[in-house]
Coordinates of C-alpha atoms and ligand atoms in Angstrom, one line a residue:
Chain A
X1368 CA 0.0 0.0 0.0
X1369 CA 1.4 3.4 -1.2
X1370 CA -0.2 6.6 0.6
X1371 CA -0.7 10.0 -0.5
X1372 CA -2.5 13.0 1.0
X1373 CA -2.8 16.2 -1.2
X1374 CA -2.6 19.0 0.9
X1375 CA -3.8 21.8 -1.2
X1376 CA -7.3 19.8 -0.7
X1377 CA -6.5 19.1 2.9
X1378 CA -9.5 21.0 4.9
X1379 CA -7.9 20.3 8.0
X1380 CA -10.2 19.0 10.2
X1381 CA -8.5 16.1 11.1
X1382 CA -10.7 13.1 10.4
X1383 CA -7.4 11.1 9.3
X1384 CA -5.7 11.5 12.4
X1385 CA -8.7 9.9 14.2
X1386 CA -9.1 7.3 12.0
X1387 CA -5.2 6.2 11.7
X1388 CA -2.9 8.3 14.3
X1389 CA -0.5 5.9 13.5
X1390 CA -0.6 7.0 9.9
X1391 CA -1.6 10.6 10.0
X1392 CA -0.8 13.9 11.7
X1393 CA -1.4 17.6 11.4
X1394 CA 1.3 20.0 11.0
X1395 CA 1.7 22.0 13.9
X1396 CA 1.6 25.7 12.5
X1397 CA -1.4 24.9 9.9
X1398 CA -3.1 21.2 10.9
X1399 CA -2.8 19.9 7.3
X1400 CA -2.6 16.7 6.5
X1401 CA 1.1 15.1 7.0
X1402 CA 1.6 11.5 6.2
X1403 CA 3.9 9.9 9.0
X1404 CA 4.1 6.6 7.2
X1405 CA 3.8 6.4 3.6
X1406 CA 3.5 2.1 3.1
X1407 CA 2.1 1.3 6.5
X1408 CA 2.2 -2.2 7.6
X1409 CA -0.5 -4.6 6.3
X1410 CA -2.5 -4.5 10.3
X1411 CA -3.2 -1.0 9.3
X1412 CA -4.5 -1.0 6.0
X1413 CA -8.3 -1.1 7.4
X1414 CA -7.6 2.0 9.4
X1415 CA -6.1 3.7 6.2
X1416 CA -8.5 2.9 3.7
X1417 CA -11.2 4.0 6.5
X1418 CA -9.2 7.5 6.6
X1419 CA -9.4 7.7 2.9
X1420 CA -13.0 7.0 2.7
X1421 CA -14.4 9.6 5.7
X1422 CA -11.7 12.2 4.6
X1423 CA -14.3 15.1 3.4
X1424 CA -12.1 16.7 0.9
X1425 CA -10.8 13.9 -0.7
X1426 CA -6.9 14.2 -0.1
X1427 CA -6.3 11.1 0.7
X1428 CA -5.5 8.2 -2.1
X1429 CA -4.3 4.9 -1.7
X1430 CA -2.5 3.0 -4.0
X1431 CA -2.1 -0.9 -3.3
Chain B
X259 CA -68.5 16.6 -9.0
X260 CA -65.7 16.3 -11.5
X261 CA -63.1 18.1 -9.4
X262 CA -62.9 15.1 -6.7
X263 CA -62.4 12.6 -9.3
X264 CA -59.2 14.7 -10.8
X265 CA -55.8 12.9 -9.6
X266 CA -54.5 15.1 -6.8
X267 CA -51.2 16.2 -7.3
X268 CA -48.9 14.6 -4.9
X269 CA -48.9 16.9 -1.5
X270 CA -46.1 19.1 -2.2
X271 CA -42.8 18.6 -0.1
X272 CA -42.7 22.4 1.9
X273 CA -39.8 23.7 4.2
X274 CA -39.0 23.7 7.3
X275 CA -40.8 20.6 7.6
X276 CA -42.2 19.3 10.4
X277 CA -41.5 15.9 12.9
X278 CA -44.0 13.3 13.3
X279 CA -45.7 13.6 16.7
X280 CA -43.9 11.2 19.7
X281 CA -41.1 10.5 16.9
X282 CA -38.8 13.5 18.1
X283 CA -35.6 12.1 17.4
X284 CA -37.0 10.5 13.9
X285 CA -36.0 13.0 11.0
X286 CA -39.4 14.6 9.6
X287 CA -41.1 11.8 7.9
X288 CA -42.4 13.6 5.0
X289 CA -39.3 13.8 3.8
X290 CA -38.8 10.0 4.6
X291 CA -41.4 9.0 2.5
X292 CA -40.9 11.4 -0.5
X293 CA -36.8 10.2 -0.6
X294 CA -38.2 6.2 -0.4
X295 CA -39.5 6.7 -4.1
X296 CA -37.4 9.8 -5.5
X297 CA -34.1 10.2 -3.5
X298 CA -33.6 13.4 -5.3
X299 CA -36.9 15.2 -5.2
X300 CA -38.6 18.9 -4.9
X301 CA -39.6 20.9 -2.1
X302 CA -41.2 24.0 -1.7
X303 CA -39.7 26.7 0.6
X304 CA -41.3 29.5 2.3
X305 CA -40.6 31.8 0.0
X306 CA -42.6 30.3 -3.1
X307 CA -39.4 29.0 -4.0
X308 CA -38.3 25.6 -4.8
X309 CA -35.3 24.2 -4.0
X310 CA -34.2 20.4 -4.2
X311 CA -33.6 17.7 -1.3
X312 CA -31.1 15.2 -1.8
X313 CA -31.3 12.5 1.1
X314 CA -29.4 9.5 0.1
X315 CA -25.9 9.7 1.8
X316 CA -24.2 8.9 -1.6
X317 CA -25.8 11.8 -3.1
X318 CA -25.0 14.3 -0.1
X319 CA -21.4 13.4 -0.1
X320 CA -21.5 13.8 -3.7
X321 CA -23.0 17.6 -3.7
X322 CA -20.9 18.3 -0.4
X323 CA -17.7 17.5 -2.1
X324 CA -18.4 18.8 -5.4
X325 CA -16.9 22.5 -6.6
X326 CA -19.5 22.8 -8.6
X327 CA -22.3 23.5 -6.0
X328 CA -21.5 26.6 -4.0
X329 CA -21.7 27.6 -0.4
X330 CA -21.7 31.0 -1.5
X331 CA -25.0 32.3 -0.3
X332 CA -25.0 35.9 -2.0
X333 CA -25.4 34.2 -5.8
X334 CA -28.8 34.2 -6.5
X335 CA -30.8 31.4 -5.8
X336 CA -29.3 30.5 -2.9
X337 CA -32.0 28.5 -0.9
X338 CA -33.0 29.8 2.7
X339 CA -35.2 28.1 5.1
X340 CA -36.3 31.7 6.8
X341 CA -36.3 35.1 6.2
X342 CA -34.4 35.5 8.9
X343 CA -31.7 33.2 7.6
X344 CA -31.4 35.0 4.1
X345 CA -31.1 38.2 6.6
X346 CA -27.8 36.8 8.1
X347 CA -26.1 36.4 4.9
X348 CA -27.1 40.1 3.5
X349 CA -24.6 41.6 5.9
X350 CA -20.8 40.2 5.6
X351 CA -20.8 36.3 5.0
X352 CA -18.6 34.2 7.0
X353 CA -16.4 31.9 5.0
X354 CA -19.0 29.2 6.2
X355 CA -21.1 31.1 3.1
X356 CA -18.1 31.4 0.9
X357 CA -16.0 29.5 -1.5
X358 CA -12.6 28.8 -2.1
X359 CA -9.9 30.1 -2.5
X360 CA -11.9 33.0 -0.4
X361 CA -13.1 30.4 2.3
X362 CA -9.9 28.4 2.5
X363 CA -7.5 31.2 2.8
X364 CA -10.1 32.3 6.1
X365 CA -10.2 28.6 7.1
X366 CA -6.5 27.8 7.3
X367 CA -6.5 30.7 9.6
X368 CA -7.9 28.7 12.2
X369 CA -7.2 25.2 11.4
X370 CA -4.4 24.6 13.7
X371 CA -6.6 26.0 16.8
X372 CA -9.0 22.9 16.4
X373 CA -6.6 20.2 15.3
X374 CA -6.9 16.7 16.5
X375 CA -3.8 17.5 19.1
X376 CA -3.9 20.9 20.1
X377 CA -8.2 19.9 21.2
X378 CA -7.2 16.5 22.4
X379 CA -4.1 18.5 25.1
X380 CA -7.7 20.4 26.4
X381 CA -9.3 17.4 27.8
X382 CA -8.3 18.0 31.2
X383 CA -9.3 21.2 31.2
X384 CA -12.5 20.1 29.8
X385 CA -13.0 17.8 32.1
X386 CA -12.2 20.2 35.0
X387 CA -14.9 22.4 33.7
X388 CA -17.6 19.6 33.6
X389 CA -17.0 18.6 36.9
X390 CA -16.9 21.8 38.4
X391 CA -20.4 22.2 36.7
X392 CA -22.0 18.7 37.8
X393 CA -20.6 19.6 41.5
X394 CA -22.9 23.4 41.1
X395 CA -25.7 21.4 39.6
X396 CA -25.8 18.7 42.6
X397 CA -24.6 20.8 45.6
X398 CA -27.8 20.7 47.8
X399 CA -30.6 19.6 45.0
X400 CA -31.8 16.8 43.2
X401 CA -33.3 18.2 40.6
X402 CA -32.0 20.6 37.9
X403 CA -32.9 21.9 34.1
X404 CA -29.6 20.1 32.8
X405 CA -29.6 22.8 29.6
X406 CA -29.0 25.9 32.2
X407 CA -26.7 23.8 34.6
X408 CA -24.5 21.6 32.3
X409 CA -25.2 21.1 28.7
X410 CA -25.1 24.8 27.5
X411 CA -21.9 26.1 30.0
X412 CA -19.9 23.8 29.3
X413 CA -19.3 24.2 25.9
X414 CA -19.8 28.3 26.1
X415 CA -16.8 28.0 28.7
X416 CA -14.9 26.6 26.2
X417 CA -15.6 28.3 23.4
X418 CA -15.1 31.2 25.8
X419 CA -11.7 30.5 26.8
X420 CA -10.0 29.5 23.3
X421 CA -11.8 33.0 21.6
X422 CA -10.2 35.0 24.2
X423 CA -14.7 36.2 25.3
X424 CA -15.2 36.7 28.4
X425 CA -17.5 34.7 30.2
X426 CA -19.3 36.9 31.9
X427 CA -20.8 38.0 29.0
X428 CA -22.5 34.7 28.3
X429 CA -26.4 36.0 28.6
X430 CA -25.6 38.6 26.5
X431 CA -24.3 36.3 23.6
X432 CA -26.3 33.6 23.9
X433 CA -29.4 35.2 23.4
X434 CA -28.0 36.8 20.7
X435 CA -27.6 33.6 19.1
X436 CA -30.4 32.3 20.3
X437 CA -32.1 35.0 18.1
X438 CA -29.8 34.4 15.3
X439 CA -30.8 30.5 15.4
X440 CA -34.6 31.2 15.6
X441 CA -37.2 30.2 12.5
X442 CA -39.6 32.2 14.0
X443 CA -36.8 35.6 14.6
X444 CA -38.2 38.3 12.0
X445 CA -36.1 40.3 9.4
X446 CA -35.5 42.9 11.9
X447 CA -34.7 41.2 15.1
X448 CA -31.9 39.0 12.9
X449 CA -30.0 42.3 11.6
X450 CA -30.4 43.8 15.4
X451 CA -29.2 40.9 17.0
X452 CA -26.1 40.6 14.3
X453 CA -25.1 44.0 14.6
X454 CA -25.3 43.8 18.2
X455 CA -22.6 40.5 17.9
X456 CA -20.4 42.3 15.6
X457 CA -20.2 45.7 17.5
X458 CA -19.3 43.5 20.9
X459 CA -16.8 41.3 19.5
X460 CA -15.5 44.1 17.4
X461 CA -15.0 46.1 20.5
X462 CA -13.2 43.1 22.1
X463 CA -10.8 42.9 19.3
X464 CA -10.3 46.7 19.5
X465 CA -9.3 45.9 23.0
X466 CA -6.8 42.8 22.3
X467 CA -4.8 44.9 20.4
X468 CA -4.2 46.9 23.7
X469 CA -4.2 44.3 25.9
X470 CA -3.1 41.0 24.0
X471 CA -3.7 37.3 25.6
X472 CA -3.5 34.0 23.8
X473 CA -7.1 33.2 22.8
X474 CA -7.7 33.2 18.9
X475 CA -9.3 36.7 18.9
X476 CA -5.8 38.4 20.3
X477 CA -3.6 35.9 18.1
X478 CA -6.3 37.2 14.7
X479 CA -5.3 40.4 15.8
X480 CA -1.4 40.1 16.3
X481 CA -1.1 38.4 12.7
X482 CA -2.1 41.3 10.9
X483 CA -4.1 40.4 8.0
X484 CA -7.9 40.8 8.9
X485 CA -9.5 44.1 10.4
X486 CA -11.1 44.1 13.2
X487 CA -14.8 43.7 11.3
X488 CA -13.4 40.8 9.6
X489 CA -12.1 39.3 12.2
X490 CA -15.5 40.1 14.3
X491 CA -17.2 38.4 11.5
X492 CA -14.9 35.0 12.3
X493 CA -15.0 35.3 15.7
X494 CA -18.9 35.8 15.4
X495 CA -19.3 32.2 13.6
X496 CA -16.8 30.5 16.1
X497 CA -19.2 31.7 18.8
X498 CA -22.4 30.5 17.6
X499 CA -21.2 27.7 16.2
X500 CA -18.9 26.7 19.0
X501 CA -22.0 26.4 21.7
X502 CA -25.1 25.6 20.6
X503 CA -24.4 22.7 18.3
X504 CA -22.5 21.0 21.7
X505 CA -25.0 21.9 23.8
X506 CA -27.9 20.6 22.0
X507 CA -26.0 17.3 21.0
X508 CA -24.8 17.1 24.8
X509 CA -28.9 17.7 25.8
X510 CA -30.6 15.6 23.2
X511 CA -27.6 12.7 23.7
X512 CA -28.6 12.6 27.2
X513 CA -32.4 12.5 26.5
X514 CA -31.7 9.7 23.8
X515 CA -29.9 7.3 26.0
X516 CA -32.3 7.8 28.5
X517 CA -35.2 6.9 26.7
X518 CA -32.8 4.0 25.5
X519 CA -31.9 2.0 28.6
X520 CA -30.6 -0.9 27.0
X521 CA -28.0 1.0 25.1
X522 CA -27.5 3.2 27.8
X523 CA -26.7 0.1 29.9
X524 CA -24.5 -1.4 27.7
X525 CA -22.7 2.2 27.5
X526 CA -21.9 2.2 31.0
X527 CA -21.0 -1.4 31.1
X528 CA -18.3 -0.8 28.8
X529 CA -16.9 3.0 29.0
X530 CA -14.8 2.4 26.1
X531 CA -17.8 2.3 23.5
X532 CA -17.8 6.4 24.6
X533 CA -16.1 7.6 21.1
X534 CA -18.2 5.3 19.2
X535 CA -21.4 6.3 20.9
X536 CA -20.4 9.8 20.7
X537 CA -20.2 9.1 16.9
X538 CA -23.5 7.3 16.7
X539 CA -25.5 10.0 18.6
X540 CA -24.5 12.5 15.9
X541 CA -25.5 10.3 13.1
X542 CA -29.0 9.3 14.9
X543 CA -29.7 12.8 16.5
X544 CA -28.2 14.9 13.2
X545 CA -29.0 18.3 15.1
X546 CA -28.2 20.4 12.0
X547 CA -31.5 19.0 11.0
X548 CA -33.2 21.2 7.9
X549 CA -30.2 20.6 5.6
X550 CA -27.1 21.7 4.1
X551 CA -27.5 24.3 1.3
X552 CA -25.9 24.9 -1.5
X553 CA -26.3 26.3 -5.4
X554 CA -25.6 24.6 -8.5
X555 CA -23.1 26.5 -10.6
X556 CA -23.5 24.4 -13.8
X557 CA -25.5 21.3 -14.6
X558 CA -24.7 18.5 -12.5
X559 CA -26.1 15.1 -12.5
X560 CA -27.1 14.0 -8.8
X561 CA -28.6 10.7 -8.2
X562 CA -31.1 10.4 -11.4
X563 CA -31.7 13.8 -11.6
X564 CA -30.1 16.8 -13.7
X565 CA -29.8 19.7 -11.4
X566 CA -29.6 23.0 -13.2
X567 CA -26.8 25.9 -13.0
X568 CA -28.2 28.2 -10.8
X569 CA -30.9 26.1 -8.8
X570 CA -30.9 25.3 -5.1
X571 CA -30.1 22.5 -3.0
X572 CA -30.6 21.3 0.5
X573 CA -28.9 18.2 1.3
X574 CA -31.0 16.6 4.1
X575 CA -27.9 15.0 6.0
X576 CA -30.6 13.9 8.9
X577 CA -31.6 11.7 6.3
X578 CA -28.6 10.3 4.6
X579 CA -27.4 9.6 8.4
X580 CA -30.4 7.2 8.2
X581 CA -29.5 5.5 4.7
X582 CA -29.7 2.2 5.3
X583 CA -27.8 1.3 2.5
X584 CA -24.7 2.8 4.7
X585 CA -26.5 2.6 8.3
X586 CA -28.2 -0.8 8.2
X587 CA -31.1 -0.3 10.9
X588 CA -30.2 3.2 10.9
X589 CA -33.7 4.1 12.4
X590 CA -32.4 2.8 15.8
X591 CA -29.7 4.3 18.2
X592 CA -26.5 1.3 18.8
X593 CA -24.0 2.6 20.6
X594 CA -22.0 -0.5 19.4
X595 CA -22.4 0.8 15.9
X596 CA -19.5 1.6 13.3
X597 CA -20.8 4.6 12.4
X598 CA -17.4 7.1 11.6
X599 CA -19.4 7.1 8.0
X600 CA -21.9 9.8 9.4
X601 CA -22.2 13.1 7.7
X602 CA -23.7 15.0 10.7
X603 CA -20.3 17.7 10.8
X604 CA -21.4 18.0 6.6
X605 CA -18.7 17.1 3.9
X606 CA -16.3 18.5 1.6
X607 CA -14.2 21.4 2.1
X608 CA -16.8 23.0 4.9
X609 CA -16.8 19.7 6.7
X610 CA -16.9 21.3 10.6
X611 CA -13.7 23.0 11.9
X612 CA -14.8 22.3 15.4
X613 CA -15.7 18.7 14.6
X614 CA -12.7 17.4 17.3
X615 CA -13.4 20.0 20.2
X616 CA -17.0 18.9 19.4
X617 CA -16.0 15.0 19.9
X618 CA -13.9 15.7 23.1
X619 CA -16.5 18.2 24.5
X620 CA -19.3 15.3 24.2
X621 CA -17.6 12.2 24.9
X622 CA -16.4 14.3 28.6
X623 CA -19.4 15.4 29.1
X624 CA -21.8 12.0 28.3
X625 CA -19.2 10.1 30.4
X626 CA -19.3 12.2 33.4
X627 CA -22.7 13.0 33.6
X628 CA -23.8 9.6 33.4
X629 CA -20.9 8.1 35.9
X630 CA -21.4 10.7 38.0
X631 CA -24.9 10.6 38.5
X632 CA -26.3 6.7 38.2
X633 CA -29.7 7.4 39.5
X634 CA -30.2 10.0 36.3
X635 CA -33.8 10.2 35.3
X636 CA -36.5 12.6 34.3
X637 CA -38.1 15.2 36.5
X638 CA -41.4 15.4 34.1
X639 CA -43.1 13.5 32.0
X640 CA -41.6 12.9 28.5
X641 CA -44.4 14.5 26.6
X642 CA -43.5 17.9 28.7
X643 CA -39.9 17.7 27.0
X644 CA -39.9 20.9 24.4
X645 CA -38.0 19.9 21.4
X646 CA -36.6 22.6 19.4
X647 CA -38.3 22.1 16.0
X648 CA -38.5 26.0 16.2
X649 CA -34.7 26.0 15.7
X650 CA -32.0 25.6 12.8
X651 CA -30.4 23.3 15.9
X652 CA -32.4 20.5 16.9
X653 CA -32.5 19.7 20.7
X654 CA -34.5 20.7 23.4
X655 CA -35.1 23.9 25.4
X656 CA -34.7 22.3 28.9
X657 CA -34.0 19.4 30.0
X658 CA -35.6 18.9 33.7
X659 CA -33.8 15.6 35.5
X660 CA -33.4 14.8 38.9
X661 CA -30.7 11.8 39.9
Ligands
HEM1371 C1 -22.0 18.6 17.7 C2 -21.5 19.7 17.4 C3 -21.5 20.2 16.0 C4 -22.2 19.9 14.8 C5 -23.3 18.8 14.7 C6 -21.7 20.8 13.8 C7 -22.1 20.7 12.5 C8 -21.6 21.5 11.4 C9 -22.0 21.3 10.0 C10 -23.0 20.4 9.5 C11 -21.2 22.2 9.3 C12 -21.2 22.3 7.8 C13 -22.1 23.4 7.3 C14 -22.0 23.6 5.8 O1 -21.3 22.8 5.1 O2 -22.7 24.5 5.2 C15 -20.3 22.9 10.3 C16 -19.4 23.9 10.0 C17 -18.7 24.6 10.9 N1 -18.6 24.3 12.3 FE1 -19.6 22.9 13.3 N2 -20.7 21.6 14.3 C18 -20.6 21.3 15.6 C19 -19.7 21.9 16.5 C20 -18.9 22.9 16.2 C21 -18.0 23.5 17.2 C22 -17.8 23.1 18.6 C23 -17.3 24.5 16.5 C24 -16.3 25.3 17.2 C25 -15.9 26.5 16.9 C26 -17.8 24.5 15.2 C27 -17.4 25.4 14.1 C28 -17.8 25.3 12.8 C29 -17.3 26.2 11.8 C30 -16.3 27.3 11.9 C31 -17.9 25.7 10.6 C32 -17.7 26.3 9.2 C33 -16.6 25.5 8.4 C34 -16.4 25.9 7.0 O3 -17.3 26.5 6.4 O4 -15.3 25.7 6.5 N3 -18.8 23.5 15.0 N4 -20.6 22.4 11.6
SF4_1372 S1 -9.3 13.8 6.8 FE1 -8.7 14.7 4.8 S2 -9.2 16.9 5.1 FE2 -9.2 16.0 7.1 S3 -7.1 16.4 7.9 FE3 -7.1 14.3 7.0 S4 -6.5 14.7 4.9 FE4 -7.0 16.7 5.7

């Protein structure tokens, strides 16, 4: 699995982070999207694909 | 007589609409029934106007994440439930009512303030507050209206302390809002109780720039980009917003669960199914209950319908929070549910800012109140329980328990 979050799109609100801390975080200064693990282990694929479908401005795609 | 033997029409769909009688947390069933055979259908607003409801949550994320439908609530067209709410907008929008890049630029202003850390650090402090409150509310009575006494200070506190507002001004703003939030507010009381708003909170951010703290008004101020209007605006929005939507979700939540007492048993069985239950109570209660507007900018297909450039939308997220093609059994409240799905913060690029203060507010304040007081009940019957159908926020007025 192959993350990437488009920050442009990223509205911030953090739904990611909730969904996969493990995965996502906010930047400190802004609270976009930053992606702490780009090919996360296989036990947290559910969590990212969960991420990817609740994130509301669509910044999130996975790639498998 | 030949006129009883023409086909009615079918009952037109008109707006606000109205709850079924002794269904009070059940979204307005006219709506229900209309979506079952159209999911993308016409209503009537009180205007004359007609506007279209989208209710399947497919469809809502669809509109909600599409550009092409704008928040923008000055182009014409622009669906509004009330006069009054067409009366908020006429004055300066908030970027709540604007699009990007205007709304993002505005947005990203504030977007570190409500971020998953910097909100999660405040749970202590949240959790102070609420206890401080339950011990006022309990000191010496056994009865209380938990609206007055929990579910409405505890989020104004907050939203108090992270603006930089002082407290102490809480009956003047909240009837301000509560004004502001009103179907029934007129034209006139709406632009009074605005102005009213925006001359306070741009006096306040007159006076950060003499005397700066650390709350978001002072630190709007220090950066130097907005004026003090514009920031008033902002800090306007964060106000409203930041209160009653908690407190109404905090009253209704506990007025669910108690009229639930098997899911409210299982909740305090097993303390950890707070988040989730949290999450659940905003899809089944959906308090921002007369739908999401927006205007088509050019033709868009939605569902099997072609909405036009130009035309209205409301999407009914009540409804799509009940879709049982996402939410199987949606029409009952399971704490044990998986229901992260929900759209009851909205979608797309306006999805709430608050939505994680929100979640930390409720899941302290459900928690507590309900390990703290295990004898919670009623203190009149459930029929005397006023529901807010008055009010752009569902909820209720008062909530009168005893423990
Ligand atoms: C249970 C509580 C809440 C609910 C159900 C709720 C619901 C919503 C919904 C549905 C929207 C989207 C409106 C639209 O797209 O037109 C929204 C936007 C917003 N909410 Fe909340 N909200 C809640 C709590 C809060 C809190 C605590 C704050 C704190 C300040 C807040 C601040 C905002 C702001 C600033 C927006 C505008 C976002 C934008 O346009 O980009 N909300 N909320
Ligand atoms: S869920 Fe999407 S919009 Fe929200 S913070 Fe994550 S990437 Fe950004």
């Amino acid at each position: 699995m192959r993350i990437q979050a488009d920050q442009e799109k990223c509205c911030g609100a953090g739904s990611c982070v909730l969904a996969a801390p493990d995965v996502f975080d906010q930047r400190e200064e802004d609270g976009i999207v930053v992606v702490l693990d780009p090919e996360p282990p296989a036990a947290l694929h559910d969590a990212v694909r969960e991420a990817a479908a609740i994130c509301p401005a669509a910044a999130i795609t996975v790639a498998d | 007589m030949t006129t009883a033997q023409r086909t009615a029409p079918p009952t037109p769909l008109t707006l606000p609409a109205t709850r079924a009688p002794g269904c009070p947390f059940d979204p307005a069933p006219g709506i229900t029934d209309a979506a079952r055979g159209e999911p993308v259908t016409r209503a009537t607003l009180w205007d004359g106007t007609s506007c279209w409801l989208v209710t399947r949550h497919e469809d809502v994320r669809a509109v909600l994440g599409d550009p092409r439908f704008s928040a923008d609530a000055q182009r014409p067209g622009f669906p509004f439930l009330t006069a009054g709410a067409r009366e908020v907008v006429a004055g300066k929008p908030t970027f709540l009512r604007m699009d990007d890049p205007q709304h993002a630029r505005l947005r990203r202003m504030l977007t570190a303030d409500f971020m998953v850390k910097k909100v999660e650090a405040m749970r202590p402090e949240v959790q102070r507050l609420a206890d401080d409150l339950l011990d006022r509310m309990t000191a010496g009575r056994t009865s209380a209206d938990l609206v007055t006494d929990f579910a409405l200070p505890l989020p104004s506190l907050v939203i108090c302390l992270l603006l930089g507002v002082p407290y102490d001004d809480h009956d003047f703003f909240q009837e301000r809002s509560r004004i502001l939030l009103s179907l029934r507010s007129t034209p006139e009381e709406v632009r009074a109780a605005q102005d009213e708003l925006l001359e306070y909170l741009t006096r306040l951010a007159r006076a950060k720039r003499e005397t700066p703290d650390d709350g978001i008004v002072s630190r709007l101020v220090a950066r130097g980009e907005l004026a003090d209007g514009d920031i008033a605006t902002m800090g306007r929005l964060l106000l409203i917003a930041g209160h009653e939507t908690t407190a109404n979700m905090t009253a209704l939540s506990t007025l669910a669960l108690l009229r639930n007492p098997a899911q409210l048993a299982r909740l305090r069985a097993e303390p950890a199914l707070v988040k989730g239950a949290v999450e659940e109570l905003l899809r089944y209660l959906t308090i921002v209950h007369n739908g999401v507007p927006r205007l088509a900018t050019e033709d868009v297909v939605v569902g099997d319908r072609t909405i036009r450039a130009g035309e209205g939308v409301l999407c009914m997220i009540g409804h799509a929070n009940r879709d049982d093609a996402v939410f199987p059994g949606g029409d009952a409240l399971d704490v044990a549910r998986d229901a992260r799905r929900h759209v009851a913060f909205g979608f797309g690029v306006h999805q709430c800012l608050g939505q994680p203060l929100a979640r930390v507010e409720l899941q302290i304040a459900v928690e507590t109140l309900f390990r703290r007081l295990p004898d919670l009940r009623l203190a009149v019957p459930y029929e005397e329980i006023p529901f807010r159908g008055d009010m752009a926020i569902y909820g209720v007025h008062s909530l009168p328990v005893a423990w």
